[in-house]
Amino acid sequence: MNKSSLIGLPLNNPGILPWRSVKEIACSSALIVAPHPDDETLGCGGAIALLRSLNCRVQILVVSDGTLSHPHSQKYPADKLRGLREAETQSAMKLLNVEANAVSFLRMQDGSITTQYESAVASCRAYITEVAPEIIFLPWRYDPHADHRATWKLIKAALADLPLSPRLIEYPIWDWDWEQRGILPASLEVTTWRLDISTVVELKQQAIAAYRSQITDLIDDDPEGFRLSAEMLANFTHPWEVYIEENL
C-alpha cells in the first residue's frame, strides 16, 4: 500500500509502485472521463486498449472542449478548433477500438465547469445513469490543473444521488510535471499502482499521435498556443500507466 503524504504521490520514482494486470480491472462496462480531448488517451490509453481486447464496453466522456489551447488562432477559431479536437479524439479512439458512438462530448468551454456546475452535474448524472458503468476512470482529484480537479468534483457530485456504486480509479496528468505538483493532505490515504500495458503501448503511442493540434505545430498562428513538450509526453509512453484509488 502506498499512502499519500506531504511529498505527494510517488511519481518521482514510479518504478517502486506495485504492478496490476488488466484482469484486475476487467469488467463489462467502463467509463473514462476526460477533462479535455486527449486526457483519456494520455492517462488511460493503455487501459482502454486492454479493456477493449477483453470485449469490455468502454464509454468516453469528454467534459471540456479544449478551445482555449489556442485562443488567438485566426486559422482555428473556437468552433473550428472544437471540431478539430473532437475529430482527433475520434481518430484516437478508433485506433484503440472504441466505436464512434461510444464517445460523448459535453462541450463545456475550458474553465467553465464551476460556472455551469449545476447543469453540468445534471448532464453527467443522466449520462452515468444511462451507461451504468462498473468502473469509472476519472482525473486525480489533486491534479494541478483546475479543470481536472473540477471534473473529479463533477463526477463525484453526479454519483452522489445515484443508486450506483462504480469502482473509481483516478489517473494523474499534470502531476507528472514536478514544477506543478502540489502538496497533498497528510490525512488522505490512497493506493497507487501501475497497470501493465506493455502489449498495447505502441498502440497507445499511435493514439497520442492523433492529437496533432496538441503535439505539433499544426496550429502555427498563435504565439500563446499550447503544445505538449517532449518531456511531458515521455511520461505517457511507458509500458505502464499509473492509477490511484482511495482506500475504503
Short mmCIF file of C-alpha atoms in Angstrom, two decimals:
data_model
loop_
_atom_site.label_atom_id
_atom_site.label_comp_id
_atom_site.label_asym_id
_atom_site.label_seq_id
_atom_site.Cartn_x
_atom_site.Cartn_y
_atom_site.Cartn_z
CA MET A 1 0.00 0.00 0.00
CA ASN A 2 1.28 3.44 -0.89
CA LYS A 3 -0.21 6.20 1.20
CA SER A 4 -0.25 9.80 0.11
CA SER A 5 1.86 12.16 2.18
CA LEU A 6 3.13 15.72 2.27
CA ILE A 7 5.58 14.91 -0.52
CA GLY A 8 2.82 13.84 -2.86
CA LEU A 9 2.36 10.75 -4.99
CA PRO A 10 5.50 8.67 -5.70
CA LEU A 11 5.74 9.86 -9.30
CA ASN A 12 9.41 10.76 -8.99
CA ASN A 13 10.10 7.04 -8.75
CA PRO A 14 7.14 5.16 -10.24
CA GLY A 15 9.27 2.03 -10.50
CA ILE A 16 8.53 1.34 -6.84
CA LEU A 17 4.80 1.02 -7.48
CA PRO A 18 3.21 -2.46 -7.49
CA TRP A 19 2.01 -3.99 -10.76
CA ARG A 20 -1.52 -4.94 -11.65
CA SER A 21 -2.81 -6.68 -14.76
CA VAL A 22 -5.86 -5.95 -16.86
CA LYS A 23 -7.58 -8.93 -15.22
CA GLU A 24 -7.85 -6.85 -12.05
CA ILE A 25 -9.87 -4.15 -13.86
CA ALA A 26 -11.78 -6.42 -16.23
CA CYS A 27 -15.47 -5.53 -16.30
CA SER A 28 -18.47 -5.45 -18.60
CA SER A 29 -18.65 -1.65 -18.76
CA ALA A 30 -16.12 1.11 -18.09
CA LEU A 31 -16.37 4.88 -18.38
CA ILE A 32 -13.34 7.06 -18.98
CA VAL A 33 -13.93 10.72 -18.07
CA ALA A 34 -11.57 13.23 -19.69
CA PRO A 35 -11.38 16.90 -18.66
CA HIS A 36 -10.21 17.79 -22.20
CA PRO A 37 -9.82 15.95 -25.51
CA ASP A 38 -6.57 13.92 -25.19
CA ASP A 39 -6.58 13.32 -21.42
CA GLU A 40 -8.36 9.99 -21.89
CA THR A 41 -5.57 8.80 -24.20
CA LEU A 42 -2.66 10.22 -22.25
CA GLY A 43 -3.84 8.88 -18.91
CA CYS A 44 -5.78 5.75 -19.85
CA GLY A 45 -4.95 4.83 -23.46
CA GLY A 46 -3.38 1.54 -22.46
CA ALA A 47 -6.25 0.61 -20.16
CA ILE A 48 -8.75 1.44 -22.90
CA ALA A 49 -6.98 -0.79 -25.42
CA LEU A 50 -6.65 -3.66 -22.93
CA LEU A 51 -10.27 -3.46 -21.84
CA ARG A 52 -11.47 -3.43 -25.43
CA SER A 53 -9.31 -6.51 -26.13
CA LEU A 54 -11.43 -8.25 -23.48
CA ASN A 55 -14.63 -7.01 -25.16
CA CYS A 56 -15.36 -4.67 -22.28
CA ARG A 57 -17.76 -1.91 -23.29
CA VAL A 58 -15.79 1.34 -22.98
CA GLN A 59 -17.51 4.72 -22.99
CA ILE A 60 -15.62 8.03 -23.27
CA LEU A 61 -16.97 11.28 -21.82
CA VAL A 62 -15.03 14.46 -22.67
CA VAL A 63 -16.13 17.33 -20.46
CA SER A 64 -14.41 20.50 -21.78
CA ASP A 65 -13.99 21.40 -25.42
CA GLY A 66 -10.30 22.34 -25.36
CA THR A 67 -10.79 25.53 -27.36
CA LEU A 68 -8.56 27.63 -25.11
CA SER A 69 -5.47 25.68 -26.14
CA HIS A 70 -5.02 28.22 -28.98
CA PRO A 71 -7.22 31.20 -28.04
CA HIS A 72 -5.72 33.66 -30.55
CA SER A 73 -5.54 31.50 -33.65
CA GLN A 74 -7.18 33.02 -36.72
CA LYS A 75 -6.90 29.77 -38.67
CA TYR A 76 -8.66 27.84 -35.93
CA PRO A 77 -11.29 29.97 -34.16
CA ALA A 78 -13.19 28.28 -31.33
CA ASP A 79 -15.81 26.45 -33.43
CA LYS A 80 -13.24 25.10 -35.87
CA LEU A 81 -10.84 24.13 -33.10
CA ARG A 82 -13.61 22.33 -31.24
CA GLY A 83 -14.36 20.29 -34.34
CA LEU A 84 -10.69 19.52 -34.86
CA ARG A 85 -10.15 18.36 -31.31
CA GLU A 86 -13.26 16.18 -31.36
CA ALA A 87 -12.11 14.64 -34.64
CA GLU A 88 -8.72 13.93 -33.07
CA THR A 89 -10.44 12.17 -30.17
CA GLN A 90 -12.48 10.04 -32.55
CA SER A 91 -9.34 9.14 -34.50
CA ALA A 92 -7.50 8.18 -31.31
CA MET A 93 -10.41 6.11 -30.05
CA LYS A 94 -10.76 4.31 -33.37
CA LEU A 95 -7.14 3.21 -33.02
CA LEU A 96 -7.96 1.92 -29.53
CA ASN A 97 -11.01 0.04 -30.87
CA VAL A 98 -13.64 2.31 -29.31
CA GLU A 99 -16.67 2.88 -31.52
CA ALA A 100 -17.55 6.44 -32.50
CA ASN A 101 -20.98 6.24 -30.85
CA ALA A 102 -19.30 5.40 -27.53
CA VAL A 103 -17.62 8.83 -27.41
CA SER A 104 -19.59 11.76 -25.99
CA PHE A 105 -18.66 15.44 -25.66
CA LEU A 106 -20.23 17.79 -23.10
CA ARG A 107 -18.67 20.73 -24.98
CA MET A 108 -18.17 22.94 -21.95
CA GLN A 109 -15.72 25.75 -22.56
CA ASP A 110 -12.39 25.32 -20.83
CA GLY A 111 -12.54 26.74 -17.33
CA SER A 112 -16.34 26.93 -17.22
CA ILE A 113 -17.22 23.84 -15.16
CA THR A 114 -17.54 25.75 -11.91
CA THR A 115 -19.66 28.49 -13.50
CA GLN A 116 -22.11 25.97 -15.00
CA TYR A 117 -21.83 23.47 -12.20
CA GLU A 118 -25.48 22.55 -11.54
CA SER A 119 -26.33 21.95 -15.19
CA ALA A 120 -23.10 20.01 -15.67
CA VAL A 121 -23.89 17.78 -12.70
CA ALA A 122 -27.36 17.11 -14.10
CA SER A 123 -25.91 16.22 -17.52
CA CYS A 124 -23.34 13.86 -16.01
CA ARG A 125 -25.93 12.27 -13.74
CA ALA A 126 -28.17 11.49 -16.70
CA TYR A 127 -25.26 10.19 -18.74
CA ILE A 128 -23.92 7.93 -15.97
CA THR A 129 -27.43 6.60 -15.33
CA GLU A 130 -27.71 5.67 -18.99
CA VAL A 131 -24.34 3.92 -19.35
CA ALA A 132 -24.26 2.40 -15.82
CA PRO A 133 -20.51 1.74 -15.70
CA GLU A 134 -18.94 -0.75 -13.31
CA ILE A 135 -15.71 1.27 -13.28
CA ILE A 136 -15.17 4.99 -13.79
CA PHE A 137 -11.72 6.30 -14.62
CA LEU A 138 -11.55 9.98 -13.68
CA PRO A 139 -8.85 12.60 -13.18
CA TRP A 140 -6.80 12.60 -10.00
CA ARG A 141 -8.62 14.82 -7.51
CA TYR A 142 -5.49 16.87 -6.74
CA ASP A 143 -4.28 17.30 -10.31
CA PRO A 144 -2.62 20.74 -10.66
CA HIS A 145 -4.99 21.73 -13.49
CA ALA A 146 -8.20 23.36 -12.26
CA ASP A 147 -10.34 21.73 -14.97
CA HIS A 148 -9.11 18.30 -13.89
CA ARG A 149 -9.97 18.93 -10.25
CA ALA A 150 -13.34 20.35 -11.25
CA THR A 151 -14.06 17.28 -13.37
CA TRP A 152 -13.38 14.99 -10.42
CA LYS A 153 -15.78 17.01 -8.25
CA LEU A 154 -18.34 16.99 -11.06
CA ILE A 155 -18.40 13.21 -11.32
CA LYS A 156 -18.45 12.73 -7.55
CA ALA A 157 -21.42 15.10 -7.29
CA ALA A 158 -23.23 13.32 -10.13
CA LEU A 159 -22.80 9.98 -8.37
CA ALA A 160 -23.99 11.27 -5.01
CA ASP A 161 -27.69 10.91 -5.82
CA LEU A 162 -27.48 7.75 -7.89
CA PRO A 163 -28.13 4.15 -6.77
CA LEU A 164 -24.85 3.12 -8.38
CA SER A 165 -21.53 2.28 -6.75
CA PRO A 166 -18.96 2.03 -9.54
CA ARG A 167 -15.33 1.47 -8.71
CA LEU A 168 -13.49 4.80 -9.02
CA ILE A 169 -9.96 4.80 -10.42
CA GLU A 170 -8.11 8.11 -10.73
CA TYR A 171 -5.32 8.94 -13.15
CA PRO A 172 -2.64 11.68 -12.92
CA ILE A 173 -1.81 14.01 -15.79
CA TRP A 174 -0.17 17.27 -14.69
CA ASP A 175 1.28 15.75 -11.53
CA TRP A 176 3.95 14.36 -13.83
CA ASP A 177 5.27 17.92 -14.09
CA TRP A 178 7.20 18.29 -10.84
CA GLU A 179 7.07 22.08 -11.08
CA GLN A 180 3.26 21.99 -10.89
CA ARG A 181 2.90 19.10 -8.47
CA GLY A 182 1.12 20.15 -5.32
CA ILE A 183 1.23 19.16 -1.67
CA LEU A 184 -1.29 16.58 -0.55
CA PRO A 185 -3.14 16.46 2.77
CA ALA A 186 -1.44 14.08 5.16
CA SER A 187 -4.78 12.54 6.12
CA LEU A 188 -5.57 11.25 2.62
CA GLU A 189 -4.91 7.56 2.15
CA VAL A 190 -4.73 6.13 -1.35
CA THR A 191 -3.29 3.10 -3.06
CA THR A 192 -1.15 3.89 -6.11
CA TRP A 193 -0.33 1.18 -8.63
CA ARG A 194 0.87 0.51 -12.15
CA LEU A 195 -1.10 -1.19 -14.90
CA ASP A 196 0.99 -3.30 -17.27
CA ILE A 197 0.25 -2.00 -20.79
CA SER A 198 3.36 -3.40 -22.47
CA THR A 199 1.32 -5.34 -25.05
CA VAL A 200 -0.50 -2.21 -26.24
CA VAL A 201 1.97 0.61 -25.57
CA GLU A 202 2.74 1.08 -29.28
CA LEU A 203 -0.98 1.34 -29.99
CA LYS A 204 -1.30 3.97 -27.26
CA GLN A 205 1.57 5.95 -28.79
CA GLN A 206 -0.21 5.90 -32.16
CA ALA A 207 -3.38 7.19 -30.48
CA ILE A 208 -1.46 10.01 -28.79
CA ALA A 209 -0.04 10.96 -32.19
CA ALA A 210 -3.60 11.57 -33.42
CA TYR A 211 -3.65 14.75 -31.33
CA ARG A 212 -1.68 16.81 -33.80
CA SER A 213 -3.15 20.09 -32.54
CA GLN A 214 -1.55 19.46 -29.17
CA ILE A 215 1.79 17.88 -30.03
CA THR A 216 2.85 19.51 -33.33
CA ASP A 217 2.94 22.95 -34.96
CA LEU A 218 -0.29 22.27 -36.86
CA ILE A 219 -1.73 25.49 -35.40
CA ASP A 220 1.11 27.89 -36.06
CA ASP A 221 -0.54 31.30 -35.80
CA ASP A 222 -0.91 31.66 -32.03
CA PRO A 223 2.28 32.54 -30.13
CA GLU A 224 0.50 31.72 -26.89
CA GLY A 225 -0.80 28.40 -28.17
CA PHE A 226 -0.40 25.26 -26.08
CA ARG A 227 1.84 22.38 -27.04
CA LEU A 228 2.74 19.31 -25.02
CA SER A 229 6.50 19.17 -24.59
CA ALA A 230 8.51 16.09 -25.48
CA GLU A 231 9.46 15.80 -21.81
CA MET A 232 5.82 15.77 -20.73
CA LEU A 233 4.79 13.33 -23.45
CA ALA A 234 7.51 10.91 -22.37
CA ASN A 235 5.60 10.32 -19.13
CA PHE A 236 2.77 8.72 -21.11
CA THR A 237 4.74 6.37 -23.34
CA HIS A 238 5.96 3.91 -20.70
CA PRO A 239 4.86 0.25 -20.77
CA TRP A 240 2.70 1.05 -17.75
CA GLU A 241 0.13 3.56 -16.54
CA VAL A 242 -0.22 4.86 -13.00
CA TYR A 243 -3.56 4.76 -11.22
CA ILE A 244 -4.78 5.83 -7.79
CA GLU A 245 -7.62 4.52 -5.65
CA GLU A 246 -8.89 5.76 -2.33
CA ASN A 247 -8.54 3.26 0.49
CA LEU A 248 -12.07 2.36 1.52
#
